PDB file of C-alpha atoms in Angstrom:
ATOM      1  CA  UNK K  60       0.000   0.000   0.000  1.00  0.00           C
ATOM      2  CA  UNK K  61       3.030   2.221   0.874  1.00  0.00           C
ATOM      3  CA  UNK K  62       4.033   1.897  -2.931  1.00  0.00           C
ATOM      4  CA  UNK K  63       0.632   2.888  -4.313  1.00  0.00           C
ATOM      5  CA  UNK K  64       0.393   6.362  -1.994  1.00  0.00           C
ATOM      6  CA  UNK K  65       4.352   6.644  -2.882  1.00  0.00           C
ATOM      7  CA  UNK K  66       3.267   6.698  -7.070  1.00  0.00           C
ATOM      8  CA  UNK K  67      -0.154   8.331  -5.972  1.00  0.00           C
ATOM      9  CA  UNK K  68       1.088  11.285  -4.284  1.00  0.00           C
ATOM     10  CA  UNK K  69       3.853  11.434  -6.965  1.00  0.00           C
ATOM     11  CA  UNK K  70       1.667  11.666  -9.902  1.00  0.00           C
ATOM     12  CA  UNK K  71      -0.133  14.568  -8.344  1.00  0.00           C
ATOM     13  CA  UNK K  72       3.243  16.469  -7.282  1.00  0.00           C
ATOM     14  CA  UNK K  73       4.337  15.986 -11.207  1.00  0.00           C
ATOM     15  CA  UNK K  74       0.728  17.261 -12.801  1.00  0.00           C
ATOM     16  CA  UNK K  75       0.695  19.953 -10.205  1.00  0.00           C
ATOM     17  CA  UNK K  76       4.723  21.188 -10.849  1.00  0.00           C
ATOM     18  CA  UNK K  77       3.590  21.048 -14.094  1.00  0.00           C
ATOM     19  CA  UNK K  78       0.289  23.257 -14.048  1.00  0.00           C
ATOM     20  CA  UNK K  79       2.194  25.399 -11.367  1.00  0.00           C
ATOM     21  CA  UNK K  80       5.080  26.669 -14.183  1.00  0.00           C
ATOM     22  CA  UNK K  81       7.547  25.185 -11.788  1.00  0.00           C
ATOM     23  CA  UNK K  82       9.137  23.048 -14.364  1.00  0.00           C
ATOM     24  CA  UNK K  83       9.920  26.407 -16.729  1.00  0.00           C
ATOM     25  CA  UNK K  84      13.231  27.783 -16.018  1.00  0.00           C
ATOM     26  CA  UNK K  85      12.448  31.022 -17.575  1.00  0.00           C
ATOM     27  CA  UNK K  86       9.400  31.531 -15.266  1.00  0.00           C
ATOM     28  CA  UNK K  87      11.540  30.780 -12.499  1.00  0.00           C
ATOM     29  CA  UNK K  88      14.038  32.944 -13.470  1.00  0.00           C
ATOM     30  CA  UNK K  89      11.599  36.054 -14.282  1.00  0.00           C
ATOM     31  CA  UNK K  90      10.174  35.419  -9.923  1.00  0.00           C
ATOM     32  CA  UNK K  91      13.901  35.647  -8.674  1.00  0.00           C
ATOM     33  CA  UNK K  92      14.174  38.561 -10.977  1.00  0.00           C
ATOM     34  CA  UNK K  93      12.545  41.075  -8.166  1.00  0.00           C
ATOM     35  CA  UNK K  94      14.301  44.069 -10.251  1.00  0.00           C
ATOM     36  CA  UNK K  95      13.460  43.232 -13.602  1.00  0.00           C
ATOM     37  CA  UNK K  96       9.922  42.214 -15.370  1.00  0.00           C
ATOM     38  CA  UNK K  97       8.669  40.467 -11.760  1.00  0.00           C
ATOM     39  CA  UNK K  98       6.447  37.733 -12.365  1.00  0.00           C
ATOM     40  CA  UNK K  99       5.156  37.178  -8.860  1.00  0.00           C
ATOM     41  CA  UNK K 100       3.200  33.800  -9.851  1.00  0.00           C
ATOM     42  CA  UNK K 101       5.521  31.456  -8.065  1.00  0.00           C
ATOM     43  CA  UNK K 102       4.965  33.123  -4.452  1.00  0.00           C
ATOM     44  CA  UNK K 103       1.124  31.753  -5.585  1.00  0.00           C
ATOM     45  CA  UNK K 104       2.167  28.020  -5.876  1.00  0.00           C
ATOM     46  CA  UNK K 105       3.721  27.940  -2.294  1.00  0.00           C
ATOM     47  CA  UNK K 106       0.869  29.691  -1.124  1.00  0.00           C
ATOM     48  CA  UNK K 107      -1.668  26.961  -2.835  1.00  0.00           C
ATOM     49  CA  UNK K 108       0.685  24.306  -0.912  1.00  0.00           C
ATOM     50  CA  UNK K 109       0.757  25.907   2.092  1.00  0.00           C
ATOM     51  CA  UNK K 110      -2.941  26.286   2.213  1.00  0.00           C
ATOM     52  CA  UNK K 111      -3.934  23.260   1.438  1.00  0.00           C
ATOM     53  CA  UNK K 112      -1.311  21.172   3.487  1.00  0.00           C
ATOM     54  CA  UNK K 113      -1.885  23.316   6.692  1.00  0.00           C
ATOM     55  CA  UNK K 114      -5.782  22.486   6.574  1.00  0.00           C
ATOM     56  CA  UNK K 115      -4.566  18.724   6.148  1.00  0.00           C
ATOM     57  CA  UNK K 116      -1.903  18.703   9.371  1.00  0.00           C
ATOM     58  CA  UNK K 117      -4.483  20.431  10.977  1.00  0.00           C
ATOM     59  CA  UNK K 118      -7.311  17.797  10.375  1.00  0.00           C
ATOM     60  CA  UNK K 119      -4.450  14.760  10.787  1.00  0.00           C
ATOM     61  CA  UNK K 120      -3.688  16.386  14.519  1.00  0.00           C
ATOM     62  CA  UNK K 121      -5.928  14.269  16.133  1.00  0.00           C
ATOM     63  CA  UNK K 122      -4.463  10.668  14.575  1.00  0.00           C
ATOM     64  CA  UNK K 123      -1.604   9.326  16.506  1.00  0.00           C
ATOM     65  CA  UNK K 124      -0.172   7.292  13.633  1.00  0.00           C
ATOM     66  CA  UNK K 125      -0.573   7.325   9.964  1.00  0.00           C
ATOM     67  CA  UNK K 126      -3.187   4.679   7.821  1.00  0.00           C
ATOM     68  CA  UNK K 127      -0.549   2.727   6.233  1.00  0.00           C
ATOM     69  CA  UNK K 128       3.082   2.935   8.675  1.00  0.00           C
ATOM     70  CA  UNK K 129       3.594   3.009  12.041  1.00  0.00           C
ATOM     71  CA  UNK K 130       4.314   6.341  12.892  1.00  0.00           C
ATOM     72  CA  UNK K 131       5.153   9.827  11.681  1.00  0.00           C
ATOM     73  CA  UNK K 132       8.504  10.258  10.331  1.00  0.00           C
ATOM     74  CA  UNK K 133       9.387  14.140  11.231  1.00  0.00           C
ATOM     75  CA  UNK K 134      13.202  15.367  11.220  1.00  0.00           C
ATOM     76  CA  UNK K 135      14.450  14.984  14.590  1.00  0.00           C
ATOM     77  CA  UNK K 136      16.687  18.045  14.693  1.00  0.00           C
ATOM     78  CA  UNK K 137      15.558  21.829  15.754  1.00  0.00           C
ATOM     79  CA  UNK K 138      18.670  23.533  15.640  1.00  0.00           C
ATOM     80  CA  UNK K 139      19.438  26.097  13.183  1.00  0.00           C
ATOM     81  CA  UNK K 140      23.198  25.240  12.487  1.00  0.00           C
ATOM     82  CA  UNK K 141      25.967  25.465   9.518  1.00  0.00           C
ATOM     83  CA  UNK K 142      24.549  22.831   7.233  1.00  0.00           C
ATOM     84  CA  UNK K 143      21.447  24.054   7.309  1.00  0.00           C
ATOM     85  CA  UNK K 144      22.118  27.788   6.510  1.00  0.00           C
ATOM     86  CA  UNK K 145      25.140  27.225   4.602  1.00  0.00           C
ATOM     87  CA  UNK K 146      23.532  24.107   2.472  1.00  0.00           C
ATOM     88  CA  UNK K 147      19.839  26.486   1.803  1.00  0.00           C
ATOM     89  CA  UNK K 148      22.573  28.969   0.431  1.00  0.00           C
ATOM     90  CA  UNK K 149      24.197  27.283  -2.071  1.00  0.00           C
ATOM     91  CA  UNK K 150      20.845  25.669  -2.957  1.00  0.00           C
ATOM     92  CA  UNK K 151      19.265  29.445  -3.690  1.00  0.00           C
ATOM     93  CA  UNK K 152      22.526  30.061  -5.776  1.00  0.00           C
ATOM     94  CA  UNK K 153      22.112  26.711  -7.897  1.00  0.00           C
ATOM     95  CA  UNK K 154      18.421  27.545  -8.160  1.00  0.00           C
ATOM     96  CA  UNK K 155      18.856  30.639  -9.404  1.00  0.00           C
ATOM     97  CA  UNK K 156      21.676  29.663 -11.838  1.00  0.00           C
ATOM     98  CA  UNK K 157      19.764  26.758 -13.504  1.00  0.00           C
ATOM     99  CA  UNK K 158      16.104  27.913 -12.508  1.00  0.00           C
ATOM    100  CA  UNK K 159      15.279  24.037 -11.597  1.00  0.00           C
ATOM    101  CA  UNK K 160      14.741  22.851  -8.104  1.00  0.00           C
ATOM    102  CA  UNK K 161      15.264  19.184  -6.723  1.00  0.00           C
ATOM    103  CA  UNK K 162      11.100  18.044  -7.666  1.00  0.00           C
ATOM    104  CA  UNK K 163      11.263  19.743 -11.615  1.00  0.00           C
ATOM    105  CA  UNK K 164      14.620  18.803 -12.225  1.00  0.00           C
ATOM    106  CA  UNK K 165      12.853  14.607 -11.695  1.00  0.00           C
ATOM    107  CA  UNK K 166       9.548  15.829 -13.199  1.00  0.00           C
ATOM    108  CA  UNK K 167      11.292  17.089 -16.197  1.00  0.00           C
ATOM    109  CA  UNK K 168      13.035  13.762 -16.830  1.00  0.00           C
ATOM    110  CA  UNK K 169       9.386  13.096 -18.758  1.00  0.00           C
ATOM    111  CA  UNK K 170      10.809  15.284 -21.450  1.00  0.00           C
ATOM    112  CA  UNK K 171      13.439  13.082 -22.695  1.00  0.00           C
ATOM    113  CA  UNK K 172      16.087  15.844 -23.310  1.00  0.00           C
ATOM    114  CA  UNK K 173      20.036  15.796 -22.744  1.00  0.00           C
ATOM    115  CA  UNK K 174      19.268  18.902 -20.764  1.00  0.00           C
ATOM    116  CA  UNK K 175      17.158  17.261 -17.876  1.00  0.00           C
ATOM    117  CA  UNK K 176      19.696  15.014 -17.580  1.00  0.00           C
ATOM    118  CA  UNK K 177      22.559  17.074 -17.691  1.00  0.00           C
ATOM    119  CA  UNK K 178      20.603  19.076 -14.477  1.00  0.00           C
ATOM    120  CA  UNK K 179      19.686  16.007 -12.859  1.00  0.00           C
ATOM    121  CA  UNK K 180      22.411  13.971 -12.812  1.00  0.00           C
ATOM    122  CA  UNK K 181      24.920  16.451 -11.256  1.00  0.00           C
ATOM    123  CA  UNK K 182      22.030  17.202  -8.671  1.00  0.00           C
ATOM    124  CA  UNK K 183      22.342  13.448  -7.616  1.00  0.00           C
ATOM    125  CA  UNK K 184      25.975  13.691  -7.573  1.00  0.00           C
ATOM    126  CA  UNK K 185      25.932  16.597  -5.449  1.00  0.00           C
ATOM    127  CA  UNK K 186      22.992  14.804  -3.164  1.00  0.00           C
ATOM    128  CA  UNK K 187      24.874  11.966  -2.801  1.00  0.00           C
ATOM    129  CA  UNK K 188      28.511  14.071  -2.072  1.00  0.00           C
ATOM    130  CA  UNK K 189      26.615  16.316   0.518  1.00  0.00           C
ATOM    131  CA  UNK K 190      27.294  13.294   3.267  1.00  0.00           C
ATOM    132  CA  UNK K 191      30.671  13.521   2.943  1.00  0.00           C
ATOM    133  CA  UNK K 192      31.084  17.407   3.863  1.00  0.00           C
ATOM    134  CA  UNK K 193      28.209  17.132   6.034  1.00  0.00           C
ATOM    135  CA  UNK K 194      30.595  16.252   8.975  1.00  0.00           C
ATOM    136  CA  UNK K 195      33.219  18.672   8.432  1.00  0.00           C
ATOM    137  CA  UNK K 196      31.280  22.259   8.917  1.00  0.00           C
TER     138      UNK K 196
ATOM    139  CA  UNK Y  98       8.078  46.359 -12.089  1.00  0.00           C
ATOM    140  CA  UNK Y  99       5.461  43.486 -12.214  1.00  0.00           C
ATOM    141  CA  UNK Y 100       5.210  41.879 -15.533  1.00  0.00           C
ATOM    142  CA  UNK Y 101       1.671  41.498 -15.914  1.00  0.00           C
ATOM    143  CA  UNK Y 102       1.540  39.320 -19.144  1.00  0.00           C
ATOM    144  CA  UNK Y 103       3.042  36.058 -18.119  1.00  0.00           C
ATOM    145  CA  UNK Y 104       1.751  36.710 -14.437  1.00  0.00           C
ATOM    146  CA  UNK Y 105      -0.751  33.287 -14.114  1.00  0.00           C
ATOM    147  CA  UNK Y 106      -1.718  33.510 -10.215  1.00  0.00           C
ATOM    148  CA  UNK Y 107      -4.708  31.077 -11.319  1.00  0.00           C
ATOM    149  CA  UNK Y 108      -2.659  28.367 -12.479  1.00  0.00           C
ATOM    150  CA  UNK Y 109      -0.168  28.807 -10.307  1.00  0.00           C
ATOM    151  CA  UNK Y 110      -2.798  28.703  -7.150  1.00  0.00           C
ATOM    152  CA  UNK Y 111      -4.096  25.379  -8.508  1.00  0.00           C
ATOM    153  CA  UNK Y 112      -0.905  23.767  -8.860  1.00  0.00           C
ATOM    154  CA  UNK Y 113       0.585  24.590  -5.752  1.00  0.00           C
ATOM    155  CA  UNK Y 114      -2.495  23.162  -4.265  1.00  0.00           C
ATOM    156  CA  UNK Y 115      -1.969  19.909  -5.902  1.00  0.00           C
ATOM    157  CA  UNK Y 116       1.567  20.073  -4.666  1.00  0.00           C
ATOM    158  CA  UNK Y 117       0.155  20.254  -1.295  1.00  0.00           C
ATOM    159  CA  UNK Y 118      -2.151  17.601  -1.533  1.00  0.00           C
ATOM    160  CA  UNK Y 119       0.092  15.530  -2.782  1.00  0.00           C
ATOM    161  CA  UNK Y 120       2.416  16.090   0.363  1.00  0.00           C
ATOM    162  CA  UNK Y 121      -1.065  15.774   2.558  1.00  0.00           C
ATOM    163  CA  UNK Y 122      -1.403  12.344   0.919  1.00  0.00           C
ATOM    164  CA  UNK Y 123       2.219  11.228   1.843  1.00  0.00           C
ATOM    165  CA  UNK Y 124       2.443  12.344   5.032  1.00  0.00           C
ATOM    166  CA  UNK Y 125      -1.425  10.767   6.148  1.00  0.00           C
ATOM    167  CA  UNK Y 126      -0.466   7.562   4.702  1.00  0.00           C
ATOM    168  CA  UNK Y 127       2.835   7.086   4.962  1.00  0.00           C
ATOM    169  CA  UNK Y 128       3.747   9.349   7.714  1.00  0.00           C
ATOM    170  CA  UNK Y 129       6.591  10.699   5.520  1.00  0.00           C
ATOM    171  CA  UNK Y 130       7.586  14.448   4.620  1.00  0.00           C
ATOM    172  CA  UNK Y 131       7.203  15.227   0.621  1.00  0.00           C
ATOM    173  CA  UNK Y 132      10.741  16.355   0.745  1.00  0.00           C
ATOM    174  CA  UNK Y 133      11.894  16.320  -3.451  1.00  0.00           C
ATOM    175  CA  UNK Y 134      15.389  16.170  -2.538  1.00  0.00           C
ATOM    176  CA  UNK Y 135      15.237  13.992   0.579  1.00  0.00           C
ATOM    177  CA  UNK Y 136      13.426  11.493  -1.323  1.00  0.00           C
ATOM    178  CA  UNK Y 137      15.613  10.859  -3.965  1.00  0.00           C
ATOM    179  CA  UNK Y 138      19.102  11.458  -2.051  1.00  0.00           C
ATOM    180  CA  UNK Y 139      17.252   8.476   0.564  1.00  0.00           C
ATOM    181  CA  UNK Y 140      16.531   6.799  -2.893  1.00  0.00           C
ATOM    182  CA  UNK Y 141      19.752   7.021  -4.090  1.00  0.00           C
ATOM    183  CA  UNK Y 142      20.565   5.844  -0.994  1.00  0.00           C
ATOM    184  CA  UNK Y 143      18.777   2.263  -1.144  1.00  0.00           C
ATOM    185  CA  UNK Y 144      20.170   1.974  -4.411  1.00  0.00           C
ATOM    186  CA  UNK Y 145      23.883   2.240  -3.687  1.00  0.00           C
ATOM    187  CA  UNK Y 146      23.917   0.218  -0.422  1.00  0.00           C
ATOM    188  CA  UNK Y 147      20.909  -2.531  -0.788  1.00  0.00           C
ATOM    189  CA  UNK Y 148      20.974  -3.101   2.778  1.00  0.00           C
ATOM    190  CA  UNK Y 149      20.116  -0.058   3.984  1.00  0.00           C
ATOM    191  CA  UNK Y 150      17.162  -0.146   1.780  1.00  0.00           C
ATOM    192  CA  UNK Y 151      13.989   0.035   3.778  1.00  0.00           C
ATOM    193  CA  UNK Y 152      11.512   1.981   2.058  1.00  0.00           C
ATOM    194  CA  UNK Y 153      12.659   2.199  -1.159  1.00  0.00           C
ATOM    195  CA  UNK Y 154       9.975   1.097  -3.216  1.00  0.00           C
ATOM    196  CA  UNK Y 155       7.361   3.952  -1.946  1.00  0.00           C
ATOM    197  CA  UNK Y 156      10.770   6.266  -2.954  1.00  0.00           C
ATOM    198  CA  UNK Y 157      10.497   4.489  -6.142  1.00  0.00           C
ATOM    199  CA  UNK Y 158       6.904   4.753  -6.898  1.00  0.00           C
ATOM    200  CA  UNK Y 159       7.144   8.557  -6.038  1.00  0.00           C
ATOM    201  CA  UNK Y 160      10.141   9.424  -8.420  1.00  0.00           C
ATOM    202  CA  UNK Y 161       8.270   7.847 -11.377  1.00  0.00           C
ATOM    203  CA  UNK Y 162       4.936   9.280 -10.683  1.00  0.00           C
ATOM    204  CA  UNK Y 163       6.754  12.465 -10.749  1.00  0.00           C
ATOM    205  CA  UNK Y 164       7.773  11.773 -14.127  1.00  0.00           C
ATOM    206  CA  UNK Y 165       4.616  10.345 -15.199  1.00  0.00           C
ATOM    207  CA  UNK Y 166       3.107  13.728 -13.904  1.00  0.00           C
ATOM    208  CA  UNK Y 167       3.697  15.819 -16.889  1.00  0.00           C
ATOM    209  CA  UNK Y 168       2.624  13.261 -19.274  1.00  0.00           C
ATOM    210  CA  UNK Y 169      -0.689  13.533 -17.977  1.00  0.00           C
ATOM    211  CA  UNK Y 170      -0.664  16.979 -18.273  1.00  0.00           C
ATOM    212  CA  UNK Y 171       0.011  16.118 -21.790  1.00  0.00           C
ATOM    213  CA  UNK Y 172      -2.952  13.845 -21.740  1.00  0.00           C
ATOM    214  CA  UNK Y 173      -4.995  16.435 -20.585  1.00  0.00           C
ATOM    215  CA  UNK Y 174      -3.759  20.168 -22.733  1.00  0.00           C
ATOM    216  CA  UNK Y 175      -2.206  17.858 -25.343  1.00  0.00           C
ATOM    217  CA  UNK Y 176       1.445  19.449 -24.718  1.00  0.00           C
ATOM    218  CA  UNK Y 177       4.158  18.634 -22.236  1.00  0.00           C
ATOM    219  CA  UNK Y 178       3.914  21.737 -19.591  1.00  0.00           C
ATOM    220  CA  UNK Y 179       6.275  25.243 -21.304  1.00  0.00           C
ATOM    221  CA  UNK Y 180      10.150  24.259 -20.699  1.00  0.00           C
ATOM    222  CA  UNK Y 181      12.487  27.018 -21.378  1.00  0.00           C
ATOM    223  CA  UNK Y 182      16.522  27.066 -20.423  1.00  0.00           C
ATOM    224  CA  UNK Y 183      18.222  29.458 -18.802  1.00  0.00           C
ATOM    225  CA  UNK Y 184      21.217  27.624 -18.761  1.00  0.00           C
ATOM    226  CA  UNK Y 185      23.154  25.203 -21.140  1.00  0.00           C
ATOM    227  CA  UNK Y 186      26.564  23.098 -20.822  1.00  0.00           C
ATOM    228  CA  UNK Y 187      28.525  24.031 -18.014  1.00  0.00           C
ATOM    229  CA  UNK Y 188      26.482  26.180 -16.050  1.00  0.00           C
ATOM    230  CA  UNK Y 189      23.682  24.011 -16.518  1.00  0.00           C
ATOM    231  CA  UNK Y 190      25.718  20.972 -15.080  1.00  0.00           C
ATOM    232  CA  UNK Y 191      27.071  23.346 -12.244  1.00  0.00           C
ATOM    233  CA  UNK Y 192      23.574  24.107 -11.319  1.00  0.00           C
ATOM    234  CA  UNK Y 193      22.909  20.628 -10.602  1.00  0.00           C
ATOM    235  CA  UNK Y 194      25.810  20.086  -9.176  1.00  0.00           C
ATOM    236  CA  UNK Y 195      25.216  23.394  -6.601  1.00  0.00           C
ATOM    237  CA  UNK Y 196      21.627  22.416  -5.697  1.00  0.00           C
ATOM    238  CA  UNK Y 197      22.350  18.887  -5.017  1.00  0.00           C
ATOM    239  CA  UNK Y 198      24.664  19.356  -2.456  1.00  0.00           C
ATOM    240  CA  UNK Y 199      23.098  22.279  -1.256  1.00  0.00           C
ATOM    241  CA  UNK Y 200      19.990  20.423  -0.630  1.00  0.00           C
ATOM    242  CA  UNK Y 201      21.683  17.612   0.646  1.00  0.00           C
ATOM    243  CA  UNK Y 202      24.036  20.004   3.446  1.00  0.00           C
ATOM    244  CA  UNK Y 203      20.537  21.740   3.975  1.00  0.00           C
ATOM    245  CA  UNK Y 204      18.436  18.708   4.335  1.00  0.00           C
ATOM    246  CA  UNK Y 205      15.771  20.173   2.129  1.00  0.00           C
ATOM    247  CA  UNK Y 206      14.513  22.097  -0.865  1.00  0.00           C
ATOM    248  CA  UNK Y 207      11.383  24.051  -2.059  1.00  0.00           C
ATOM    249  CA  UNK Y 208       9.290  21.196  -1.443  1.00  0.00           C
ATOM    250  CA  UNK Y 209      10.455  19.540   1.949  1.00  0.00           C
ATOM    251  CA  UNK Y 210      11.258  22.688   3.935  1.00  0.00           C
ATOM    252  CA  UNK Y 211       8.996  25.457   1.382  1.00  0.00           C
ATOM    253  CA  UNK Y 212       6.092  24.016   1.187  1.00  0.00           C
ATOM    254  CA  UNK Y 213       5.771  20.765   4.389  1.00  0.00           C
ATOM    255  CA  UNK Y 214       8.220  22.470   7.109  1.00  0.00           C
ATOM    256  CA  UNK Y 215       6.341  25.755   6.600  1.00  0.00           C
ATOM    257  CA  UNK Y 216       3.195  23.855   7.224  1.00  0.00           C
ATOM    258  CA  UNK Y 217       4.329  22.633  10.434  1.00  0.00           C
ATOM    259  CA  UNK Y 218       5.796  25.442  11.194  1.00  0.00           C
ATOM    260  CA  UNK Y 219       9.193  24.715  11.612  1.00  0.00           C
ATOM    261  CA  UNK Y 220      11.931  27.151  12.306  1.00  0.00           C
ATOM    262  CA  UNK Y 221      14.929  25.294  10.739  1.00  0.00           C
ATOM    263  CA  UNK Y 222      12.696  25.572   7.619  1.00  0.00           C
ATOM    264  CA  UNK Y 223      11.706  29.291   7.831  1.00  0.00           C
ATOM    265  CA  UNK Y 224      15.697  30.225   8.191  1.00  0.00           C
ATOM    266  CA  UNK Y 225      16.250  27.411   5.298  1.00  0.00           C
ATOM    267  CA  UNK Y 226      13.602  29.378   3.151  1.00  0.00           C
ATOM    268  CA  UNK Y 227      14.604  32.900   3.473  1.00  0.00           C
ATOM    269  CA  UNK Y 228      18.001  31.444   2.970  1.00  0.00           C
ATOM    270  CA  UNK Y 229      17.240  30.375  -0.540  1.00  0.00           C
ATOM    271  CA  UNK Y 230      15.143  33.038  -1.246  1.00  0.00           C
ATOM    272  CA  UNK Y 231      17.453  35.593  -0.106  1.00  0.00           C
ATOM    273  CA  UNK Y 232      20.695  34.003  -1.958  1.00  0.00           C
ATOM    274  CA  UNK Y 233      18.460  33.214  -5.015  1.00  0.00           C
ATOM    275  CA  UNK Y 234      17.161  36.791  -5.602  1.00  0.00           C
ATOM    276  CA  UNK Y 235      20.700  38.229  -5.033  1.00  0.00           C
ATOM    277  CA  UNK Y 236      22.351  35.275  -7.502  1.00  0.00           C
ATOM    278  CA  UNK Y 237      19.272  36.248 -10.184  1.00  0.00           C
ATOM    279  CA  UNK Y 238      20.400  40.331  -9.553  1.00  0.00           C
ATOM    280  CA  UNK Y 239      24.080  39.447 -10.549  1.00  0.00           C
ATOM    281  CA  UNK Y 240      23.877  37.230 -13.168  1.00  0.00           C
ATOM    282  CA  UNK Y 241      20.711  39.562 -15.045  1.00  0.00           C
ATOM    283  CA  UNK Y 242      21.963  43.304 -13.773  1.00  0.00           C
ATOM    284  CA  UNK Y 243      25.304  43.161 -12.388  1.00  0.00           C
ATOM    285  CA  UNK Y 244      27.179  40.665 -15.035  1.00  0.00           C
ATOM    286  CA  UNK Y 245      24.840  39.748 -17.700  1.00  0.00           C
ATOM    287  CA  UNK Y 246      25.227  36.002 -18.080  1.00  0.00           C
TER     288      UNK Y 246
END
C-alpha cells in the first residue's frame, strides 16, 4: 500500500509542478528577478501548498499514527546550524543559476532531453557528495 | 516592475495546491515528509547500499509518478507543460551540481522545507527558506543586472 500512496502522491506532485510553471526555467528565473519584469506567480504556488497542506496537518492532529506505517517520520533536529544555513545557500545560488529545483529537475526527466539530464544527474551527484562534507562544517 | 503578461496567479494557485495535496497524501499515509530532494538522495541511498534499503519502493513509486506527472498533463492540454533554459553546458551541469549538495548540506529544498516544514511550522525551515530566497534573488540580480550572463 506504501508503494501505491508513494506513485499516488507522486503523480499529483508531477501534474501539479507542471500546471504550477515550476518546471519552466524562464518563469523561475523572471520570480527571482525582483528588479526586472517580476512575475510574482511562483509566491502563488507555495501559497496553494501551504494552504492546502496546513488544513490537512491540521485535520491529521488528532491521529496518533498514519493509515498505512507506524508512525510519523518528522526530522528529529531543531537547531538552526551550519549545514542548514550554509547548504539552503548554495541551494538558492544553484536555483537561481539553472532555474530548476530538486522536484522539476525529476519531473522534467518526462521530457526526454540531454538537458534534464545534464541538471539532474549532477544534482544526484551533489545529493549523494553532501554526506561527505556534512561532517566537516 | 510586475510583468503582468506572463503573471498566471490562477494556475499557479491550482498547482501549488496539488503540490500540497500531494504532500497531505504522503504524510497521512505514509507518515513521511514530501521532501523532493530527501526522497531521492534516501533513494539514491537504497540503491547504492541494498541493505540499507527500507523503504525504497514507496521512494520508487514517487520518483516515477513524478515523471509520469507531466505526461498527464500532456494527456490532458495535449502538450508537455512550457520548458524554457536558462542555462546550457557548463552552467547548466554546475547548477545541478550546486543544488544537489546544497539540498543535501541543507536537508531540504522548495518542497520539503517550502512548502511541508512551513506547514508545520518549523523554524529550521523558515531560516532554510529565506536562505534560498534571499541568496536566489541576489544570484538572479548578478547574473541579469550586475554581469549579464
Amino acid at each position: 500500500m506504501q508503494l501505491i500512496v508513494g506513485l499516488v502522491s507522486g503523480v499529483i506532485f508531477g501534474l501539479g509542478l507542471s500546471i504550477s510553471g515550476m518546471l519552466n526555467p524562464v518563469k523561475v528565473s523572471a520570480f527571482l528577478d525582483l528588479a526586472g519584469a517580476w512575475d510574482p506567480s511562483l509566491a502563488f504556488v507555495m501559497g496553494g501548498g501551504l494552504i492546502v497542506n496546513i488544513l490537512a496537518m491540521l485535520v491529521l492532529k488528532k491521529r496518533t499514527k498514519p493509515f498505512f506505517a507506524e508512525r510519523f517520520s518528522l526530522p528529529q533536529s531543531k537547531v538552526i546550524d551550519r549545514p542548514l544555513l550554509g547548504g539552503a545557500a548554495l541551494f538558492g545560488i544553484g536555483w537561481a543559476l539553472g532555474g530548476l529545483c530538486p522536484g522539476p529537475a525529476i519531473a522534467s526527466l518526462a521530457y526526454l532531453s540531454g538537458d534534464a539530464l545534464m541538471f539532474f544527474i549532477p544534482m544526484l551527484v551533489g545529493l549523494y557528495s553532501a554526506r561527505f562534507i556534512f561532517s566537516k562544517i | 516592475m510586475i510583468d503582468i503578461d506572463n503573471f498566471t496567479p490562477l494556475t499557479a494557485l491550482v498547482g501549488g495546491g496539488l503540490i500540497g495535496l500531494a504532500a497531505a497524501i504522503l504524510y497521512a499515509f505514509n507518515g513521511r515528509v514530501l521532501g523532493a530532494s530527501g526522497i531521492t538522495a534516501s533513494a539514491l541511498e537504497g540503491v547504492v547500499h541494498p541493505a540499507a534499503g527500507e523503504g525504497l519502493s514507496w521512494r520508487v513509486a514517487f520518483l516515477v509518478g513524478v515523471i509520469i506527472g507531466p505526461a498527464v498533463y500532456m494527456l490532458m492540454t495535449g502538450a508537455l507543460p512550457q520548458s524554457d533554459y536558462i542555462a546550457q553546458d557548463g552552467r547548466l551541469v554546475i547548477a545541478g551540481l550546486i543544488v544537489g549538495l546544497g539540498t543535501g548540506l541543507g536537508s531540504g529544498c522548495t518542497s520539503g522545507h517550502g512548502i511541508c516544514g512551513l506547514a508545520r511550522f518549523s523554524k529550521r525551515s523558515l531560516a532554510a527558506v529565506i536562505t534560498f530566497m534571499a541568496t536566489g534573488f541576489i544570484t538572479t540580480f548578478v547574473i541579469n543586472h550586475l554581469v549579464g550572463l
